[in-house]
């Protein structure tokens, strides 16, 4: 488990990485082109990611163009954006893929054309389809909230009725990793760890998808409550989905007796932890992902340097912290106050 001290180590490593890439040659020059392609431009996570990329691009003199899908899952718009970046002569692409396997062909075309492609937050399938990945350890993020939920319930964890509010039917890697991490943390045996929904534990009421937004979270929660109105634990792919789930529970008067956990660590989500809407959330750091990505493209353009992975992992880990004001033994966490200091959006 990554501890707070380990997170500080990650941030120090990130600073060292940045020192490597921040060459004065780029100051005041816009000869290096880069693209940022996100799933949407409305989710606060991707808004903050864009802010981080723009700030670092301005610092290094990189010309940044940003693209986004119309909704989470808009694969075709992302493919078109990659094609545009190739045609524009960009040196690199930062990508949060909606369809982590189908996008690989377009990514390979970009790499064949000499662009550095870095996956942000969401690993491609396979992960080495990109030149590098800068991301939260999404499995760990899920595992932290799973362990917290199980410890919070104590003996009653054996009788839990769990709703799994996932991202999309296509099962992008980020959604699978968080889902499977939560289940393992809660103490549920996994089926195939590369997909969700094949588990046989009777405590799982079912899976539904949310598109990572509040309306999707509300509808998914309503669907699962129709299957079992006594659900008492809700895993959500992100905090907008958690907010929607809470509204569905509130509509039937059950908002006070259901444990909701999530992943993101945005300021609205941390506020929801403070207000008891969410019990605990795993906080990730999108600004760091994006700024490191721009630095990596600048370094690649300068001398062909490629970023290195975190030792022992197949990606560069940008850190994760569990945020809650109800800590439990054996699961390290930070307070809502500290989470607020680190939040985004």
GROMACS .gro file of C-alpha atoms in nm:
model
  345
    1UNK     CA    1   0.000   0.000   0.000
    2UNK     CA    2   0.130   0.345  -0.087
    3UNK     CA    3   0.171   0.546   0.231
    4UNK     CA    4   0.176   0.924   0.265
    5UNK     CA    5   0.555   0.912   0.278
    6UNK     CA    6   0.551   0.709  -0.042
    7UNK     CA    7   0.338   0.976  -0.204
    8UNK     CA    8   0.596   1.236  -0.105
    9UNK     CA    9   0.863   1.017  -0.265
   10UNK     CA   10   0.654   1.007  -0.583
   11UNK     CA   11   0.624   1.383  -0.588
   12UNK     CA   12   0.999   1.421  -0.535
   13UNK     CA   13   1.060   1.182  -0.821
   14UNK     CA   14   0.825   1.388  -1.033
   15UNK     CA   15   1.023   1.701  -0.951
   16UNK     CA   16   1.343   1.528  -1.058
   17UNK     CA   17   1.176   1.415  -1.379
   18UNK     CA   18   1.067   1.772  -1.444
   19UNK     CA   19   1.418   1.903  -1.391
   20UNK     CA   20   1.540   1.665  -1.660
   21UNK     CA   21   1.287   1.787  -1.916
   22UNK     CA   22   1.274   2.161  -1.845
   23UNK     CA   23   1.544   2.280  -2.082
   24UNK     CA   24   1.586   2.658  -2.133
   25UNK     CA   25   1.592   2.606  -2.512
   26UNK     CA   26   1.213   2.595  -2.514
   27UNK     CA   27   1.155   2.922  -2.332
   28UNK     CA   28   0.987   3.173  -2.562
   29UNK     CA   29   0.985   2.931  -2.860
   30UNK     CA   30   0.678   2.753  -2.993
   31UNK     CA   31   0.858   2.516  -3.228
   32UNK     CA   32   0.744   2.210  -3.031
   33UNK     CA   33   0.383   2.108  -3.090
   34UNK     CA   34   0.188   1.885  -2.852
   35UNK     CA   35  -0.171   1.760  -2.827
   36UNK     CA   36  -0.386   1.680  -2.526
   37UNK     CA   37  -0.679   1.448  -2.599
   38UNK     CA   38  -0.916   1.384  -2.308
   39UNK     CA   39  -1.237   1.181  -2.275
   40UNK     CA   40  -1.449   1.495  -2.223
   41UNK     CA   41  -1.389   1.862  -2.152
   42UNK     CA   42  -1.653   1.885  -1.877
   43UNK     CA   43  -1.542   1.640  -1.607
   44UNK     CA   44  -1.345   1.842  -1.347
   45UNK     CA   45  -1.066   1.583  -1.360
   46UNK     CA   46  -1.001   1.654  -1.726
   47UNK     CA   47  -1.051   2.029  -1.680
   48UNK     CA   48  -0.771   2.028  -1.424
   49UNK     CA   49  -0.559   1.804  -1.645
   50UNK     CA   50  -0.593   2.060  -1.925
   51UNK     CA   51  -0.499   2.344  -1.688
   52UNK     CA   52  -0.185   2.159  -1.582
   53UNK     CA   53  -0.086   2.088  -1.940
   54UNK     CA   54  -0.146   2.447  -2.049
   55UNK     CA   55   0.056   2.591  -1.761
   56UNK     CA   56   0.354   2.365  -1.827
   57UNK     CA   57   0.333   2.423  -2.203
   58UNK     CA   58   0.346   2.799  -2.149
   59UNK     CA   59   0.645   2.756  -1.917
   60UNK     CA   60   0.839   2.542  -2.165
   61UNK     CA   61   0.735   2.721  -2.483
   62UNK     CA   62   0.539   2.424  -2.616
   63UNK     CA   63   0.245   2.492  -2.848
   64UNK     CA   64  -0.043   2.287  -2.707
   65UNK     CA   65  -0.369   2.200  -2.882
   66UNK     CA   66  -0.648   2.034  -2.682
   67UNK     CA   67  -0.921   1.798  -2.800
   68UNK     CA   68  -1.195   1.605  -2.620
   69UNK     CA   69  -1.471   1.359  -2.686
   70UNK     CA   70  -1.828   1.485  -2.681
   71UNK     CA   71  -1.907   1.239  -2.400
   72UNK     CA   72  -1.711   0.975  -2.212
   73UNK     CA   73  -1.689   0.686  -2.458
   74UNK     CA   74  -1.665   0.899  -2.773
   75UNK     CA   75  -1.393   0.692  -2.937
   76UNK     CA   76  -1.429   0.824  -3.292
   77UNK     CA   77  -1.366   1.187  -3.196
   78UNK     CA   78  -1.045   1.080  -3.023
   79UNK     CA   79  -0.928   0.891  -3.334
   80UNK     CA   80  -0.996   1.201  -3.544
   81UNK     CA   81  -0.797   1.411  -3.299
   82UNK     CA   82  -0.498   1.177  -3.327
   83UNK     CA   83  -0.513   1.202  -3.706
   84UNK     CA   84  -0.522   1.582  -3.682
   85UNK     CA   85  -0.220   1.585  -3.450
   86UNK     CA   86  -0.021   1.371  -3.692
   87UNK     CA   87  -0.113   1.598  -3.985
   88UNK     CA   88  -0.020   1.908  -3.784
   89UNK     CA   89   0.332   1.777  -3.721
   90UNK     CA   90   0.300   1.755  -3.343
   91UNK     CA   91   0.589   1.603  -3.152
   92UNK     CA   92   0.372   1.422  -2.901
   93UNK     CA   93   0.024   1.335  -2.777
   94UNK     CA   94  -0.112   1.310  -2.423
   95UNK     CA   95  -0.413   1.080  -2.429
   96UNK     CA   96  -0.685   0.965  -2.190
   97UNK     CA   97  -0.849   0.702  -2.406
   98UNK     CA   98  -1.221   0.625  -2.399
   99UNK     CA   99  -1.171   0.285  -2.563
  100UNK     CA  100  -0.836   0.160  -2.445
  101UNK     CA  101  -0.804  -0.126  -2.693
  102UNK     CA  102  -0.969   0.012  -3.007
  103UNK     CA  103  -0.756   0.329  -2.994
  104UNK     CA  104  -0.433   0.127  -3.027
  105UNK     CA  105  -0.432   0.128  -3.409
  106UNK     CA  106  -0.451   0.508  -3.422
  107UNK     CA  107  -0.187   0.535  -3.151
  108UNK     CA  108   0.046   0.311  -3.349
  109UNK     CA  109   0.000   0.533  -3.654
  110UNK     CA  110   0.109   0.831  -3.443
  111UNK     CA  111   0.413   0.648  -3.310
  112UNK     CA  112   0.506   0.533  -3.660
  113UNK     CA  113   0.496   0.898  -3.764
  114UNK     CA  114   0.750   0.982  -3.493
  115UNK     CA  115   0.520   1.118  -3.223
  116UNK     CA  116   0.568   1.035  -2.856
  117UNK     CA  117   0.236   0.905  -2.719
  118UNK     CA  118   0.178   0.916  -2.345
  119UNK     CA  119  -0.133   0.771  -2.185
  120UNK     CA  120  -0.258   0.980  -1.892
  121UNK     CA  121  -0.462   0.819  -1.613
  122UNK     CA  122  -0.600   0.538  -1.831
  123UNK     CA  123  -0.354   0.270  -1.950
  124UNK     CA  124  -0.395   0.142  -2.304
  125UNK     CA  125  -0.450  -0.227  -2.369
  126UNK     CA  126  -0.180  -0.345  -2.387
  127UNK     CA  127  -0.011  -0.083  -2.172
  128UNK     CA  128   0.300  -0.077  -2.392
  129UNK     CA  129   0.089   0.039  -2.688
  130UNK     CA  130   0.183   0.387  -2.563
  131UNK     CA  131   0.541   0.504  -2.519
  132UNK     CA  132   0.468   0.571  -2.152
  133UNK     CA  133   0.182   0.597  -1.904
  134UNK     CA  134   0.154   0.859  -1.630
  135UNK     CA  135  -0.123   0.751  -1.397
  136UNK     CA  136  -0.264   0.681  -1.057
  137UNK     CA  137  -0.219   0.322  -0.949
  138UNK     CA  138  -0.588   0.266  -1.019
  139UNK     CA  139  -0.593  -0.084  -0.874
  140UNK     CA  140  -0.448   0.053  -0.551
  141UNK     CA  141  -0.700   0.339  -0.554
  142UNK     CA  142  -0.980   0.083  -0.564
  143UNK     CA  143  -0.812  -0.140  -0.309
  144UNK     CA  144  -0.786   0.145  -0.058
  145UNK     CA  145  -1.159   0.221  -0.066
  146UNK     CA  146  -1.239  -0.152  -0.058
  147UNK     CA  147  -1.028  -0.208   0.253
  148UNK     CA  148  -1.173   0.102   0.417
  149UNK     CA  149  -1.530  -0.006   0.346
  150UNK     CA  150  -1.473  -0.358   0.480
  151UNK     CA  151  -1.302  -0.230   0.795
  152UNK     CA  152  -1.575   0.028   0.850
  153UNK     CA  153  -1.845  -0.241   0.835
  154UNK     CA  154  -1.646  -0.480   1.049
  155UNK     CA  155  -1.827  -0.812   1.101
  156UNK     CA  156  -2.119  -0.685   0.893
  157UNK     CA  157  -1.896  -0.690   0.582
  158UNK     CA  158  -1.985  -1.060   0.557
  159UNK     CA  159  -2.350  -0.960   0.501
  160UNK     CA  160  -2.289  -0.664   0.270
  161UNK     CA  161  -2.507  -0.599  -0.034
  162UNK     CA  162  -2.284  -0.423  -0.284
  163UNK     CA  163  -2.374  -0.213  -0.587
  164UNK     CA  164  -2.092  -0.174  -0.841
  165UNK     CA  165  -2.127   0.149  -1.041
  166UNK     CA  166  -1.876   0.116  -1.322
  167UNK     CA  167  -1.776   0.335  -1.616
  168UNK     CA  168  -1.872   0.181  -1.951
  169UNK     CA  169  -1.977  -0.143  -2.116
  170UNK     CA  170  -1.649  -0.143  -2.311
  171UNK     CA  171  -1.468  -0.183  -1.977
  172UNK     CA  172  -1.174   0.059  -2.028
  173UNK     CA  173  -0.872  -0.032  -1.820
  174UNK     CA  174  -0.919   0.244  -1.562
  175UNK     CA  175  -1.266   0.113  -1.480
  176UNK     CA  176  -1.155  -0.248  -1.457
  177UNK     CA  177  -0.860  -0.165  -1.233
  178UNK     CA  178  -1.064   0.039  -0.985
  179UNK     CA  179  -1.347  -0.214  -0.976
  180UNK     CA  180  -1.118  -0.512  -0.925
  181UNK     CA  181  -0.906  -0.327  -0.670
  182UNK     CA  182  -1.216  -0.243  -0.467
  183UNK     CA  183  -1.335  -0.603  -0.468
  184UNK     CA  184  -0.997  -0.738  -0.365
  185UNK     CA  185  -0.969  -0.478  -0.091
  186UNK     CA  186  -1.316  -0.571   0.036
  187UNK     CA  187  -1.215  -0.936   0.049
  188UNK     CA  188  -1.404  -1.068  -0.253
  189UNK     CA  189  -1.246  -1.328  -0.479
  190UNK     CA  190  -1.189  -1.203  -0.833
  191UNK     CA  191  -1.279  -1.395  -1.144
  192UNK     CA  192  -1.072  -1.279  -1.441
  193UNK     CA  193  -0.891  -0.970  -1.303
  194UNK     CA  194  -0.886  -0.819  -1.652
  195UNK     CA  195  -1.262  -0.764  -1.656
  196UNK     CA  196  -1.547  -0.694  -1.418
  197UNK     CA  197  -1.878  -0.871  -1.374
  198UNK     CA  198  -1.772  -1.236  -1.363
  199UNK     CA  199  -1.741  -1.260  -0.984
  200UNK     CA  200  -1.961  -1.513  -0.805
  201UNK     CA  201  -1.971  -1.368  -0.453
  202UNK     CA  202  -2.338  -1.337  -0.350
  203UNK     CA  203  -2.268  -1.006  -0.177
  204UNK     CA  204  -2.245  -0.836  -0.518
  205UNK     CA  205  -2.597  -0.727  -0.615
  206UNK     CA  206  -2.483  -0.632  -0.965
  207UNK     CA  207  -2.289  -0.400  -1.195
  208UNK     CA  208  -2.424  -0.107  -1.394
  209UNK     CA  209  -2.253   0.169  -1.593
  210UNK     CA  210  -2.258   0.543  -1.533
  211UNK     CA  211  -2.052   0.709  -1.811
  212UNK     CA  212  -1.869   0.871  -1.520
  213UNK     CA  213  -2.131   1.142  -1.469
  214UNK     CA  214  -2.398   1.230  -1.213
  215UNK     CA  215  -2.699   1.142  -1.426
  216UNK     CA  216  -2.546   0.807  -1.514
  217UNK     CA  217  -2.475   0.741  -1.147
  218UNK     CA  218  -2.835   0.815  -1.052
  219UNK     CA  219  -2.980   0.587  -1.322
  220UNK     CA  220  -2.738   0.304  -1.245
  221UNK     CA  221  -2.822   0.327  -0.874
  222UNK     CA  222  -3.193   0.321  -0.949
  223UNK     CA  223  -3.148   0.012  -1.164
  224UNK     CA  224  -2.960  -0.176  -0.894
  225UNK     CA  225  -3.200  -0.067  -0.619
  226UNK     CA  226  -3.479  -0.217  -0.827
  227UNK     CA  227  -3.286  -0.542  -0.815
  228UNK     CA  228  -3.226  -0.521  -0.438
  229UNK     CA  229  -3.360  -0.222  -0.241
  230UNK     CA  230  -3.149  -0.317   0.062
  231UNK     CA  231  -2.809  -0.239  -0.096
  232UNK     CA  232  -2.584  -0.097   0.177
  233UNK     CA  233  -2.245  -0.051   0.004
  234UNK     CA  234  -2.192   0.140  -0.320
  235UNK     CA  235  -1.867   0.140  -0.517
  236UNK     CA  236  -1.850   0.419  -0.775
  237UNK     CA  237  -1.599   0.471  -1.055
  238UNK     CA  238  -1.572   0.842  -0.972
  239UNK     CA  239  -1.723   1.119  -0.761
  240UNK     CA  240  -1.977   1.254  -1.013
  241UNK     CA  241  -2.122   0.900  -1.030
  242UNK     CA  242  -2.119   0.888  -0.649
  243UNK     CA  243  -2.316   1.214  -0.631
  244UNK     CA  244  -2.577   1.066  -0.864
  245UNK     CA  245  -2.598   0.746  -0.659
  246UNK     CA  246  -2.655   0.953  -0.346
  247UNK     CA  247  -2.946   1.138  -0.509
  248UNK     CA  248  -3.110   0.808  -0.603
  249UNK     CA  249  -3.073   0.684  -0.245
  250UNK     CA  250  -3.202   1.013  -0.106
  251UNK     CA  251  -3.514   0.981  -0.321
  252UNK     CA  252  -3.610   0.666  -0.129
  253UNK     CA  253  -3.495   0.791   0.212
  254UNK     CA  254  -3.188   0.568   0.235
  255UNK     CA  255  -2.909   0.825   0.201
  256UNK     CA  256  -2.816   0.791   0.567
  257UNK     CA  257  -2.764   0.415   0.590
  258UNK     CA  258  -2.562   0.330   0.277
  259UNK     CA  259  -2.183   0.347   0.254
  260UNK     CA  260  -2.062   0.513  -0.070
  261UNK     CA  261  -1.696   0.503  -0.173
  262UNK     CA  262  -1.530   0.652  -0.477
  263UNK     CA  263  -1.214   0.762  -0.659
  264UNK     CA  264  -1.096   1.104  -0.780
  265UNK     CA  265  -1.023   1.354  -0.502
  266UNK     CA  266  -1.165   1.658  -0.678
  267UNK     CA  267  -1.274   1.947  -0.460
  268UNK     CA  268  -1.649   1.876  -0.502
  269UNK     CA  269  -1.587   1.510  -0.412
  270UNK     CA  270  -1.379   1.595  -0.106
  271UNK     CA  271  -1.656   1.835   0.000
  272UNK     CA  272  -1.899   1.544  -0.032
  273UNK     CA  273  -1.676   1.340   0.198
  274UNK     CA  274  -1.688   1.625   0.450
  275UNK     CA  275  -2.068   1.634   0.424
  276UNK     CA  276  -2.112   1.258   0.456
  277UNK     CA  277  -2.232   1.198   0.099
  278UNK     CA  278  -1.922   0.986   0.034
  279UNK     CA  279  -1.757   0.789   0.313
  280UNK     CA  280  -1.408   0.785   0.163
  281UNK     CA  281  -1.244   0.859  -0.170
  282UNK     CA  282  -0.906   0.783  -0.323
  283UNK     CA  283  -0.746   1.107  -0.437
  284UNK     CA  284  -0.543   1.125  -0.757
  285UNK     CA  285  -0.340   1.410  -0.906
  286UNK     CA  286  -0.430   1.501  -1.267
  287UNK     CA  287  -0.237   1.829  -1.278
  288UNK     CA  288   0.084   1.638  -1.206
  289UNK     CA  289   0.008   1.379  -1.476
  290UNK     CA  290  -0.044   1.646  -1.739
  291UNK     CA  291   0.250   1.868  -1.649
  292UNK     CA  292   0.486   1.570  -1.651
  293UNK     CA  293   0.346   1.468  -1.986
  294UNK     CA  294   0.423   1.803  -2.144
  295UNK     CA  295   0.774   1.791  -1.999
  296UNK     CA  296   0.822   1.446  -2.151
  297UNK     CA  297   0.719   1.568  -2.497
  298UNK     CA  298   0.959   1.862  -2.466
  299UNK     CA  299   1.242   1.624  -2.374
  300UNK     CA  300   1.154   1.391  -2.662
  301UNK     CA  301   1.161   1.681  -2.909
  302UNK     CA  302   1.495   1.801  -2.774
  303UNK     CA  303   1.701   1.482  -2.779
  304UNK     CA  304   1.477   1.175  -2.808
  305UNK     CA  305   1.466   1.110  -2.433
  306UNK     CA  306   1.179   0.887  -2.322
  307UNK     CA  307   1.038   0.885  -1.966
  308UNK     CA  308   1.112   0.594  -1.735
  309UNK     CA  309   0.861   0.396  -1.529
  310UNK     CA  310   0.837   0.392  -1.152
  311UNK     CA  311   1.065   0.108  -1.034
  312UNK     CA  312   0.874  -0.218  -1.016
  313UNK     CA  313   0.577  -0.088  -1.220
  314UNK     CA  314   0.496  -0.069  -1.589
  315UNK     CA  315   0.393   0.299  -1.564
  316UNK     CA  316   0.496   0.622  -1.389
  317UNK     CA  317   0.295   0.635  -1.065
  318UNK     CA  318   0.170   0.985  -0.982
  319UNK     CA  319   0.039   0.888  -0.638
  320UNK     CA  320  -0.287   0.823  -0.453
  321UNK     CA  321  -0.415   0.899  -0.101
  322UNK     CA  322  -0.729   0.783   0.079
  323UNK     CA  323  -0.933   1.082   0.201
  324UNK     CA  324  -1.171   1.038   0.495
  325UNK     CA  325  -1.248   1.182   0.836
  326UNK     CA  326  -1.334   0.832   0.961
  327UNK     CA  327  -0.998   0.653   0.956
  328UNK     CA  328  -0.973   0.280   1.024
  329UNK     CA  329  -0.690   0.069   1.156
  330UNK     CA  330  -0.464  -0.078   0.891
  331UNK     CA  331  -0.561   0.160   0.609
  332UNK     CA  332  -0.353   0.476   0.594
  333UNK     CA  333  -0.548   0.789   0.506
  334UNK     CA  334  -0.537   1.166   0.507
  335UNK     CA  335  -0.798   1.396   0.658
  336UNK     CA  336  -1.058   1.589   0.464
  337UNK     CA  337  -0.866   1.906   0.555
  338UNK     CA  338  -0.550   1.772   0.392
  339UNK     CA  339  -0.751   1.636   0.099
  340UNK     CA  340  -0.898   1.982   0.053
  341UNK     CA  341  -0.551   2.133   0.040
  342UNK     CA  342  -0.456   1.888  -0.238
  343UNK     CA  343  -0.785   1.876  -0.430
  344UNK     CA  344  -0.858   2.004  -0.777
  345UNK     CA  345  -1.156   2.120  -0.980
   0.00000   0.00000   0.00000
